[in-house]
mmCIF file of C-alpha atoms and ligand atoms in Angstrom:
data_model
loop_
_atom_site.group_PDB
_atom_site.id
_atom_site.type_symbol
_atom_site.label_atom_id
_atom_site.label_comp_id
_atom_site.label_asym_id
_atom_site.label_seq_id
_atom_site.Cartn_x
_atom_site.Cartn_y
_atom_site.Cartn_z
ATOM 1 C CA MET A 1 45.897 -21.669 -10.471
ATOM 2 C CA SER A 2 48.295 -24.441 -9.469
ATOM 3 C CA THR A 3 51.482 -26.066 -10.597
ATOM 4 C CA PRO A 4 52.042 -29.613 -9.331
ATOM 5 C CA GLN A 5 54.881 -28.613 -6.970
ATOM 6 C CA SER A 6 53.047 -25.619 -5.579
ATOM 7 C CA ALA A 7 51.612 -25.593 -2.071
ATOM 8 C CA LEU A 8 48.305 -25.036 -3.865
ATOM 9 C CA SER A 9 48.297 -28.771 -4.541
ATOM 10 C CA ILE A 10 48.353 -29.465 -0.776
ATOM 11 C CA GLN A 11 45.062 -30.237 0.933
ATOM 12 C CA SER A 12 45.641 -29.229 4.533
ATOM 13 C CA VAL A 13 42.424 -30.921 5.745
ATOM 14 C CA ARG A 14 40.379 -33.658 4.111
ATOM 15 C CA LEU A 15 37.887 -36.312 5.052
ATOM 16 C CA ASP A 16 38.628 -40.024 4.639
ATOM 17 C CA ASP A 17 35.100 -41.223 5.222
ATOM 18 C CA ALA A 18 35.812 -44.879 4.434
ATOM 19 C CA ASN A 19 38.163 -44.958 7.416
ATOM 20 C CA SER A 20 36.137 -42.502 9.536
ATOM 21 C CA ALA A 21 39.161 -40.217 9.709
ATOM 22 C CA ILE A 22 40.346 -36.699 9.035
ATOM 23 C CA ILE A 23 43.643 -36.497 7.155
ATOM 24 C CA LEU A 24 45.408 -33.384 8.284
ATOM 25 C CA LEU A 25 48.692 -31.781 7.334
ATOM 26 C CA ASP A 26 50.569 -31.128 10.594
ATOM 27 C CA GLN A 27 51.332 -27.429 10.086
ATOM 28 C CA THR A 28 53.559 -27.313 13.179
ATOM 29 C CA LEU A 29 56.172 -29.278 11.190
ATOM 30 C CA ILE A 30 56.226 -27.056 8.071
ATOM 31 C CA PRO A 31 58.614 -26.170 6.434
ATOM 32 C CA ASN A 32 60.890 -28.959 7.635
ATOM 33 C CA GLU A 33 58.577 -31.895 7.245
ATOM 34 C CA THR A 34 55.392 -32.682 5.341
ATOM 35 C CA ARG A 35 53.563 -35.136 7.544
ATOM 36 C CA TYR A 36 49.889 -36.023 7.417
ATOM 37 C CA LEU A 37 48.060 -37.100 10.556
ATOM 38 C CA THR A 38 45.118 -39.476 10.671
ATOM 39 C CA LEU A 39 42.596 -38.303 13.273
ATOM 40 C CA THR A 40 39.795 -40.615 14.322
ATOM 41 C CA THR A 41 38.717 -39.355 17.746
ATOM 42 C CA GLN A 42 37.209 -36.105 18.963
ATOM 43 C CA GLU A 43 40.135 -35.756 21.375
ATOM 44 C CA GLN A 44 42.602 -35.906 18.483
ATOM 45 C CA VAL A 45 40.670 -33.262 16.540
ATOM 46 C CA TRP A 46 40.475 -31.041 19.630
ATOM 47 C CA GLU A 47 44.218 -31.395 20.221
ATOM 48 C CA ALA A 48 45.059 -30.687 16.565
ATOM 49 C CA ILE A 49 43.099 -27.419 16.664
ATOM 50 C CA LYS A 50 44.417 -26.396 20.088
ATOM 51 C CA GLU A 51 48.044 -27.062 19.129
ATOM 52 C CA LEU A 52 47.718 -25.364 15.706
ATOM 53 C CA ARG A 53 48.394 -28.541 13.725
ATOM 54 C CA VAL A 54 45.459 -27.190 11.775
ATOM 55 C CA ARG A 55 45.151 -23.422 12.037
ATOM 56 C CA GLY A 56 43.823 -20.399 10.237
ATOM 57 C CA ALA A 57 40.174 -19.541 10.705
ATOM 58 C CA PRO A 58 38.693 -21.272 7.609
ATOM 59 C CA ALA A 59 40.758 -24.466 8.022
ATOM 60 C CA ILE A 60 39.767 -24.653 11.691
ATOM 61 C CA GLY A 61 36.114 -24.421 10.595
ATOM 62 C CA ILE A 62 36.573 -27.186 8.022
ATOM 63 C CA ALA A 63 38.323 -29.468 10.548
ATOM 64 C CA ALA A 64 35.621 -28.817 13.150
ATOM 65 C CA GLY A 65 32.889 -29.614 10.617
ATOM 66 C CA TYR A 66 34.509 -32.927 9.728
ATOM 67 C CA GLY A 67 35.215 -33.614 13.407
ATOM 68 C CA LEU A 68 31.586 -33.152 14.383
ATOM 69 C CA TYR A 69 30.412 -35.258 11.443
ATOM 70 C CA LEU A 70 32.696 -38.116 12.551
ATOM 71 C CA ALA A 71 31.463 -37.727 16.125
ATOM 72 C CA ALA A 72 27.869 -38.007 14.853
ATOM 73 C CA LYS A 73 28.781 -41.129 12.902
ATOM 74 C CA GLN A 74 30.262 -42.742 16.022
ATOM 75 C CA ILE A 75 27.330 -41.708 18.210
ATOM 76 C CA ALA A 76 24.805 -43.121 15.734
ATOM 77 C CA ALA A 77 26.800 -46.368 15.441
ATOM 78 C CA GLY A 78 26.413 -46.865 19.182
ATOM 79 C CA LEU A 79 22.618 -46.427 19.128
ATOM 80 C CA PRO A 80 19.788 -48.563 17.734
ATOM 81 C CA ALA A 81 18.818 -47.403 14.233
ATOM 82 C CA ASP A 82 15.415 -46.272 15.538
ATOM 83 C CA ALA A 83 16.746 -44.420 18.605
ATOM 84 C CA PRO A 84 14.908 -41.145 19.250
ATOM 85 C CA PHE A 85 16.518 -38.000 17.885
ATOM 86 C CA ALA A 86 16.749 -36.534 21.394
ATOM 87 C CA THR A 87 19.039 -39.383 22.500
ATOM 88 C CA PHE A 88 21.355 -38.787 19.551
ATOM 89 C CA GLN A 89 21.182 -35.032 19.949
ATOM 90 C CA ALA A 90 22.327 -34.983 23.586
ATOM 91 C CA SER A 91 25.649 -36.642 22.723
ATOM 92 C CA PHE A 92 25.941 -34.725 19.439
ATOM 93 C CA LEU A 93 25.603 -31.348 21.159
ATOM 94 C CA ALA A 94 28.089 -32.401 23.836
ATOM 95 C CA ALA A 95 30.601 -33.255 21.074
ATOM 96 C CA SER A 96 29.980 -29.889 19.439
ATOM 97 C CA LYS A 97 30.550 -28.049 22.715
ATOM 98 C CA TYR A 98 33.744 -29.984 23.305
ATOM 99 C CA LEU A 99 35.186 -29.204 19.862
ATOM 100 C CA GLY A 100 34.163 -25.562 20.320
ATOM 101 C CA SER A 101 36.261 -25.353 23.488
ATOM 102 C CA SER A 102 39.524 -25.831 21.550
ATOM 103 C CA ARG A 103 40.145 -22.199 20.516
ATOM 104 C CA PRO A 104 37.983 -19.141 21.201
ATOM 105 C CA THR A 105 38.771 -16.418 18.675
ATOM 106 C CA ALA A 106 38.191 -17.685 15.123
ATOM 107 C CA VAL A 107 34.432 -17.515 14.625
ATOM 108 C CA ASN A 108 34.624 -20.078 11.798
ATOM 109 C CA LEU A 109 34.953 -22.787 14.450
ATOM 110 C CA PHE A 110 31.567 -21.942 15.968
ATOM 111 C CA TRP A 111 30.044 -21.062 12.589
ATOM 112 C CA ALA A 112 30.867 -24.551 11.267
ATOM 113 C CA LEU A 113 29.658 -26.335 14.412
ATOM 114 C CA GLU A 114 26.417 -24.329 14.386
ATOM 115 C CA ARG A 115 25.887 -25.199 10.717
ATOM 116 C CA LEU A 116 26.067 -28.887 11.540
ATOM 117 C CA GLU A 117 23.828 -28.480 14.583
ATOM 118 C CA ALA A 118 21.219 -26.711 12.438
ATOM 119 C CA CYS A 119 21.547 -29.414 9.763
ATOM 120 C CA ALA A 120 20.851 -32.158 12.337
ATOM 121 C CA LEU A 121 17.774 -30.285 13.554
ATOM 122 C CA ARG A 122 16.451 -29.864 10.006
ATOM 123 C CA HIS A 123 16.609 -33.638 9.540
ATOM 124 C CA ALA A 124 15.445 -34.543 13.059
ATOM 125 C CA ALA A 125 12.420 -36.477 11.791
ATOM 126 C CA GLN A 126 14.553 -38.794 9.637
ATOM 127 C CA PRO A 127 16.313 -42.038 10.644
ATOM 128 C CA LEU A 128 19.731 -41.590 12.276
ATOM 129 C CA ALA A 129 21.550 -42.936 9.212
ATOM 130 C CA GLU A 130 20.011 -40.189 7.076
ATOM 131 C CA ILE A 131 20.831 -37.504 9.620
ATOM 132 C CA VAL A 132 24.457 -38.651 9.581
ATOM 133 C CA ALA A 133 24.518 -38.660 5.753
ATOM 134 C CA SER A 134 23.167 -35.091 5.722
ATOM 135 C CA LEU A 135 25.855 -34.036 8.190
ATOM 136 C CA ARG A 136 28.503 -35.413 5.888
ATOM 137 C CA THR A 137 27.081 -33.422 2.978
ATOM 138 C CA GLU A 138 27.047 -30.287 5.128
ATOM 139 C CA ALA A 139 30.649 -30.779 6.287
ATOM 140 C CA GLU A 140 31.801 -31.319 2.684
ATOM 141 C CA ALA A 141 29.859 -28.210 1.625
ATOM 142 C CA ILE A 142 31.774 -26.113 4.165
ATOM 143 C CA ARG A 143 35.036 -27.195 2.539
ATOM 144 C CA ALA A 144 33.813 -26.744 -1.031
ATOM 145 C CA GLU A 145 32.267 -23.340 -0.314
ATOM 146 C CA ASP A 146 35.493 -22.163 1.299
ATOM 147 C CA GLU A 147 37.434 -22.900 -1.870
ATOM 148 C CA GLN A 148 34.916 -20.900 -3.909
ATOM 149 C CA MET A 149 34.989 -18.044 -1.381
ATOM 150 C CA CYS A 150 38.771 -17.858 -1.611
ATOM 151 C CA LYS A 151 38.659 -17.768 -5.422
ATOM 152 C CA SER A 152 36.217 -14.923 -5.286
ATOM 153 C CA LEU A 153 38.272 -13.062 -2.656
ATOM 154 C CA GLY A 154 41.204 -13.394 -5.042
ATOM 155 C CA GLU A 155 39.345 -11.653 -7.884
ATOM 156 C CA TYR A 156 38.019 -8.848 -5.698
ATOM 157 C CA GLY A 157 41.385 -8.441 -4.018
ATOM 158 C CA LEU A 158 43.223 -8.287 -7.313
ATOM 159 C CA SER A 159 40.952 -5.466 -8.466
ATOM 160 C CA LEU A 160 42.511 -3.334 -5.696
ATOM 161 C CA LEU A 161 46.086 -4.006 -6.822
ATOM 162 C CA LYS A 162 48.372 -3.071 -9.698
ATOM 163 C CA PRO A 163 51.195 -4.996 -11.372
ATOM 164 C CA GLY A 164 54.593 -4.620 -9.760
ATOM 165 C CA MET A 165 53.252 -3.653 -6.333
ATOM 166 C CA GLY A 166 55.046 -4.492 -3.106
ATOM 167 C CA LEU A 167 52.657 -6.251 -0.703
ATOM 168 C CA LEU A 168 53.075 -6.831 3.007
ATOM 169 C CA THR A 169 51.283 -9.653 4.779
ATOM 170 C CA HIS A 170 51.212 -10.846 8.379
ATOM 171 C CA CYS A 171 50.775 -14.375 9.742
ATOM 172 C CA ASN A 172 49.505 -16.972 7.274
ATOM 173 C CA ALA A 173 46.200 -16.356 5.562
ATOM 174 C CA GLY A 174 47.241 -18.720 2.819
ATOM 175 C CA THR A 175 46.222 -21.923 1.119
ATOM 176 C CA LEU A 176 47.308 -23.892 4.207
ATOM 177 C CA ALA A 177 44.815 -21.932 6.312
ATOM 178 C CA THR A 178 41.870 -22.589 3.996
ATOM 179 C CA ALA A 179 40.434 -25.165 1.621
ATOM 180 C CA ARG A 180 42.647 -23.675 -1.122
ATOM 181 C CA TYR A 181 44.172 -20.366 -2.331
ATOM 182 C CA GLY A 182 43.933 -18.633 1.050
ATOM 183 C CA THR A 183 42.229 -15.333 1.714
ATOM 184 C CA ALA A 184 44.877 -12.571 1.763
ATOM 185 C CA THR A 185 47.105 -14.725 -0.465
ATOM 186 C CA ALA A 186 44.416 -15.455 -3.071
ATOM 187 C CA PRO A 187 45.132 -12.242 -5.054
ATOM 188 C CA MET A 188 48.849 -13.020 -4.830
ATOM 189 C CA TYR A 189 48.348 -16.431 -6.452
ATOM 190 C CA LEU A 190 45.947 -15.032 -9.002
ATOM 191 C CA GLY A 191 48.204 -12.051 -9.752
ATOM 192 C CA HIS A 192 51.164 -14.391 -10.159
ATOM 193 C CA GLU A 193 49.206 -16.410 -12.688
ATOM 194 C CA ARG A 194 48.385 -13.202 -14.578
ATOM 195 C CA GLY A 195 51.922 -11.809 -14.578
ATOM 196 C CA TYR A 196 51.463 -9.097 -11.940
ATOM 197 C CA ASP A 197 54.964 -9.656 -10.615
ATOM 198 C CA PHE A 198 54.168 -8.727 -7.017
ATOM 199 C CA LYS A 199 56.956 -8.414 -4.467
ATOM 200 C CA VAL A 200 55.592 -9.899 -1.260
ATOM 201 C CA PHE A 201 57.056 -9.183 2.182
ATOM 202 C CA ALA A 202 56.047 -11.670 4.867
ATOM 203 C CA ASP A 203 56.276 -10.757 8.555
ATOM 204 C CA GLU A 204 57.734 -13.680 10.454
ATOM 205 C CA THR A 205 54.900 -13.355 13.012
ATOM 206 C CA ARG A 206 56.214 -13.962 16.497
ATOM 207 C CA PRO A 207 55.759 -16.021 18.550
ATOM 208 C CA LEU A 208 54.544 -18.961 16.452
ATOM 209 C CA LEU A 209 56.184 -17.864 13.186
ATOM 210 C CA GLN A 210 53.292 -18.573 10.843
ATOM 211 C CA GLY A 211 54.709 -15.999 8.407
ATOM 212 C CA ALA A 212 58.203 -17.463 8.394
ATOM 213 C CA ARG A 213 57.240 -21.118 8.453
ATOM 214 C CA LEU A 214 54.063 -21.160 6.395
ATOM 215 C CA THR A 215 53.587 -18.047 4.252
ATOM 216 C CA THR A 216 57.081 -18.021 2.789
ATOM 217 C CA PHE A 217 56.878 -21.813 2.327
ATOM 218 C CA GLU A 218 53.733 -21.658 0.293
ATOM 219 C CA LEU A 219 54.476 -18.505 -1.728
ATOM 220 C CA GLN A 220 57.995 -19.644 -2.552
ATOM 221 C CA SER A 221 56.724 -23.043 -3.652
ATOM 222 C CA ALA A 222 54.339 -21.301 -6.044
ATOM 223 C CA GLY A 223 57.162 -19.219 -7.534
ATOM 224 C CA ILE A 224 56.005 -15.927 -6.018
ATOM 225 C CA ASP A 225 58.687 -13.374 -5.128
ATOM 226 C CA VAL A 226 58.606 -13.394 -1.313
ATOM 227 C CA THR A 227 60.962 -11.830 1.221
ATOM 228 C CA LEU A 228 60.877 -12.737 4.896
ATOM 229 C CA ILE A 229 61.203 -9.936 7.443
ATOM 230 C CA CYS A 230 61.093 -9.869 11.233
ATOM 231 C CA ASP A 231 57.944 -8.231 12.582
ATOM 232 C CA ASN A 232 59.892 -5.177 13.698
ATOM 233 C CA MET A 233 61.079 -4.551 10.120
ATOM 234 C CA ALA A 234 57.642 -3.697 8.741
ATOM 235 C CA SER A 235 58.242 -0.020 9.367
ATOM 236 C CA ILE A 236 61.501 0.170 7.445
ATOM 237 C CA VAL A 237 60.186 -1.613 4.361
ATOM 238 C CA MET A 238 57.235 0.780 4.346
ATOM 239 C CA LYS A 239 59.509 3.790 4.794
ATOM 240 C CA ASN A 240 61.746 2.494 1.998
ATOM 241 C CA GLY A 241 58.742 2.753 -0.324
ATOM 242 C CA TRP A 242 58.675 -0.993 -0.947
ATOM 243 C CA ILE A 243 55.083 -1.567 0.164
ATOM 244 C CA GLN A 244 52.055 -0.325 -1.756
ATOM 245 C CA ALA A 245 49.414 -2.341 0.104
ATOM 246 C CA ALA A 246 49.099 -4.468 3.246
ATOM 247 C CA LEU A 247 46.903 -7.583 2.935
ATOM 248 C CA VAL A 248 45.869 -9.616 5.966
ATOM 249 C CA GLY A 249 43.346 -12.273 6.893
ATOM 250 C CA CYS A 250 41.137 -12.248 9.961
ATOM 251 C CA ASP A 251 39.666 -14.519 12.581
ATOM 252 C CA ARG A 252 36.545 -12.531 13.377
ATOM 253 C CA VAL A 253 35.184 -9.252 12.070
ATOM 254 C CA ALA A 254 32.690 -7.345 14.218
ATOM 255 C CA ALA A 255 29.671 -5.508 12.815
ATOM 256 C CA ASN A 256 31.488 -2.170 12.990
ATOM 257 C CA GLY A 257 34.468 -3.499 10.991
ATOM 258 C CA ASP A 258 36.854 -4.046 13.901
ATOM 259 C CA ALA A 259 38.869 -7.109 12.875
ATOM 260 C CA ALA A 260 40.631 -9.658 15.067
ATOM 261 C CA ASN A 261 43.661 -11.260 13.450
ATOM 262 C CA LYS A 262 47.024 -12.650 14.502
ATOM 263 C CA ILE A 263 48.835 -10.675 17.166
ATOM 264 C CA GLY A 264 50.766 -7.833 15.565
ATOM 265 C CA THR A 265 48.224 -7.127 12.843
ATOM 266 C CA SER A 266 46.982 -3.927 14.474
ATOM 267 C CA GLY A 267 50.565 -2.667 14.667
ATOM 268 C CA VAL A 268 50.944 -3.216 10.913
ATOM 269 C CA ALA A 269 47.703 -1.283 10.355
ATOM 270 C CA ILE A 270 48.954 1.634 12.467
ATOM 271 C CA LEU A 271 52.205 1.711 10.497
ATOM 272 C CA ALA A 272 50.330 1.523 7.201
ATOM 273 C CA LYS A 273 48.205 4.507 8.226
ATOM 274 C CA HIS A 274 51.350 6.452 9.090
ATOM 275 C CA TYR A 275 52.894 5.756 5.699
ATOM 276 C CA ASN A 276 49.603 6.271 3.830
ATOM 277 C CA ILE A 277 49.533 2.664 2.601
ATOM 278 C CA PRO A 278 46.137 0.976 2.078
ATOM 279 C CA PHE A 279 45.412 -1.757 4.615
ATOM 280 C CA TYR A 280 43.044 -4.469 3.368
ATOM 281 C CA VAL A 281 41.375 -7.169 5.467
ATOM 282 C CA PHE A 282 40.316 -10.342 3.621
ATOM 283 C CA ALA A 283 37.213 -11.761 5.252
ATOM 284 C CA PRO A 284 35.158 -14.624 3.857
ATOM 285 C CA THR A 285 31.675 -14.085 5.273
ATOM 286 C CA SER A 286 32.211 -17.188 7.433
ATOM 287 C CA THR A 287 34.558 -14.927 9.415
ATOM 288 C CA ILE A 288 32.182 -11.986 9.828
ATOM 289 C CA ASP A 289 30.304 -12.078 13.118
ATOM 290 C CA LEU A 290 27.505 -9.524 13.087
ATOM 291 C CA LYS A 291 26.547 -10.683 16.598
ATOM 292 C CA CYS A 292 29.714 -8.931 17.829
ATOM 293 C CA ALA A 293 28.946 -5.213 17.806
ATOM 294 C CA THR A 294 32.586 -4.158 18.144
ATOM 295 C CA GLY A 295 36.019 -5.681 18.626
ATOM 296 C CA ASP A 296 35.556 -5.375 22.388
ATOM 297 C CA ASP A 297 33.136 -8.315 22.156
ATOM 298 C CA ILE A 298 35.751 -10.602 20.590
ATOM 299 C CA HIS A 299 37.330 -13.125 22.942
ATOM 300 C CA ILE A 300 41.098 -13.012 22.498
ATOM 301 C CA GLU A 301 42.879 -16.312 23.101
ATOM 302 C CA LEU A 302 45.733 -16.243 25.597
ATOM 303 C CA ARG A 303 48.379 -18.885 25.042
ATOM 304 C CA SER A 304 51.252 -20.346 27.006
ATOM 305 C CA PRO A 305 54.104 -17.965 28.022
ATOM 306 C CA GLU A 306 56.479 -20.713 26.912
ATOM 307 C CA GLU A 307 55.694 -19.854 23.274
ATOM 308 C CA VAL A 308 57.351 -16.463 23.916
ATOM 309 C CA THR A 309 60.200 -17.461 26.195
ATOM 310 C CA SER A 310 61.520 -20.732 24.835
ATOM 311 C CA LYS A 311 59.634 -22.301 21.948
ATOM 312 C CA TRP A 312 61.814 -22.654 18.818
ATOM 313 C CA TYR A 313 64.987 -21.819 20.758
ATOM 314 C CA ALA A 314 67.672 -24.400 21.532
ATOM 315 C CA ARG A 315 67.789 -22.871 25.018
ATOM 316 C CA PRO A 316 65.310 -20.535 26.763
ATOM 317 C CA MET A 317 65.784 -16.904 25.719
ATOM 318 C CA ALA A 318 64.315 -15.407 28.879
ATOM 319 C CA PRO A 319 65.138 -15.963 32.539
ATOM 320 C CA ALA A 320 63.363 -18.877 34.188
ATOM 321 C CA GLY A 321 60.109 -17.795 35.790
ATOM 322 C CA VAL A 322 59.866 -14.421 34.008
ATOM 323 C CA LYS A 323 56.305 -13.320 33.320
ATOM 324 C CA ALA A 324 55.328 -13.349 29.656
ATOM 325 C CA TYR A 325 52.087 -12.097 28.118
ATOM 326 C CA ASN A 326 50.984 -14.048 25.060
ATOM 327 C CA PRO A 327 47.730 -12.915 23.433
ATOM 328 C CA ALA A 328 47.343 -14.844 20.179
ATOM 329 C CA PHE A 329 45.338 -12.122 18.411
ATOM 330 C CA ASP A 330 44.687 -8.404 18.468
ATOM 331 C CA VAL A 331 41.878 -6.277 17.137
ATOM 332 C CA THR A 332 42.562 -3.764 14.383
ATOM 333 C CA ASP A 333 40.338 -0.754 14.788
ATOM 334 C CA HIS A 334 37.950 -0.265 11.871
ATOM 335 C CA SER A 335 39.289 3.274 11.392
ATOM 336 C CA LEU A 336 42.602 1.777 10.202
ATOM 337 C CA ILE A 337 41.069 -0.541 7.595
ATOM 338 C CA SER A 338 40.851 0.792 4.025
ATOM 339 C CA ALA A 339 38.514 -1.967 2.822
ATOM 340 C CA ILE A 340 37.183 -5.355 3.870
ATOM 341 C CA VAL A 341 37.227 -7.812 0.978
ATOM 342 C CA THR A 342 34.529 -10.494 1.075
ATOM 343 C CA GLU A 343 33.539 -13.129 -1.493
ATOM 344 C CA ASN A 344 30.453 -11.042 -2.236
ATOM 345 C CA GLY A 345 32.245 -7.764 -2.870
ATOM 346 C CA ILE A 346 34.349 -5.090 -1.223
ATOM 347 C CA ALA A 347 33.057 -3.205 1.817
ATOM 348 C CA TYR A 348 34.293 0.333 2.426
ATOM 349 C CA PRO A 349 33.814 2.521 5.512
ATOM 350 C CA PRO A 350 31.577 3.208 7.307
ATOM 351 C CA TYR A 351 31.466 -0.555 7.948
ATOM 352 C CA SER A 352 28.625 -0.330 10.466
ATOM 353 C CA GLN A 353 26.497 0.663 7.444
ATOM 354 C CA THR A 354 28.142 -1.276 4.608
ATOM 355 C CA LEU A 355 29.362 -4.624 5.958
ATOM 356 C CA ALA A 356 26.058 -6.364 6.706
ATOM 357 C CA GLN A 357 24.885 -6.244 3.064
ATOM 358 C CA PHE A 358 27.757 -8.542 2.057
ATOM 359 C CA VAL A 359 26.735 -11.241 4.568
ATOM 360 C CA ARG A 360 24.064 -13.380 2.862
HETATM 361 O O1 MRU B 401 46.732 -18.741 15.354
HETATM 362 P P1 MRU B 401 46.458 -18.971 13.897
HETATM 363 O O2 MRU B 401 47.659 -19.416 13.144
HETATM 364 O O3 MRU B 401 45.273 -19.868 13.699
HETATM 365 O O4 MRU B 401 46.063 -17.539 13.348
HETATM 366 C C1 MRU B 401 45.739 -17.407 11.990
HETATM 367 C C2 MRU B 401 45.436 -16.027 11.575
HETATM 368 O O5 MRU B 401 45.457 -15.097 12.360
HETATM 369 C C3 MRU B 401 45.012 -15.852 10.143
HETATM 370 O O6 MRU B 401 45.443 -14.609 9.653
HETATM 371 C C4 MRU B 401 43.485 -15.916 10.050
HETATM 372 O O7 MRU B 401 42.998 -17.036 10.706
HETATM 373 C C5 MRU B 401 43.021 -15.922 8.641
HETATM 374 S S1 MRU B 401 43.435 -17.422 7.789
HETATM 375 C C6 MRU B 401 42.765 -17.276 6.229
#
């Protein structure tokens, strides 16, 4: 799928086990600078997730998995080799809780932490060194599985599309947000490779500009035809007849198909419905949370007003002290979603009856 210059060759998160570190592309600096950070403490991992140096639901899960593995390694190093599991577990669970407090909406964060917690429990009878080795294997599996999931999403997604289509996407559900290929972008990369000649329109995605900074960066680098638009231009490109499908990622999908994704996604879905354009949500099963009955159960992260009033601007663009509301995500109602694409197949409405069978 990749050419050497393409963003597909970037690994946004990886483990450097020899140095007990996570090597992370600082996504806040893209597209102006490609800088990798070396994270060795839980506090650094927490900060990197909170500040969106690593972002996108799958990449957050991968970083959290590595972060908890490194925490386990440090905890075990500070204990006698024959320390009881309960002693290790108390600190291990505290580290997991701490990492889980970084961002609330993307379920992949909790899904990854819970996977490592369950792994530790399964190996509780073994020496600490073996528990830590198993945690490393589990954390690496999360990354490897994500790459496979994205590949599969790409094939299923492509089956919904035709050559020459205009595609609209919101935020960045791309290779930077995953182990590789992305979720909503996977069919774009695959289609590009197979000569589909898509015309992609990327919403800039206020306030943090993931579409402008990240999606156009990675699609352009891969040679895909991409056009940047402001969020409030989605309607005109749809009305112009330039969009035949909208493709977005998600941070958490409830059992009834309601899908939380970057703020503004639900507006795109409403527009798509108006213009009779299919609206597809790309959801690796790591992002489906059947414990949430509906979108009302999804905790939406609120972020600093400063991201709306002054971030990115040379000078503030709102009067000092003005109130600003800054929800990082919204929930797209299941009734607006044409299909939910998973790595195990494509779910169609009614999602309350169809979605669960794809979660294995
Ligand atoms: O706040 P972010 O940048 O982490 O939000 C990211 C999104 O909303 C993505 O669309 C979603 O996580 C899917 S990434 C494959």
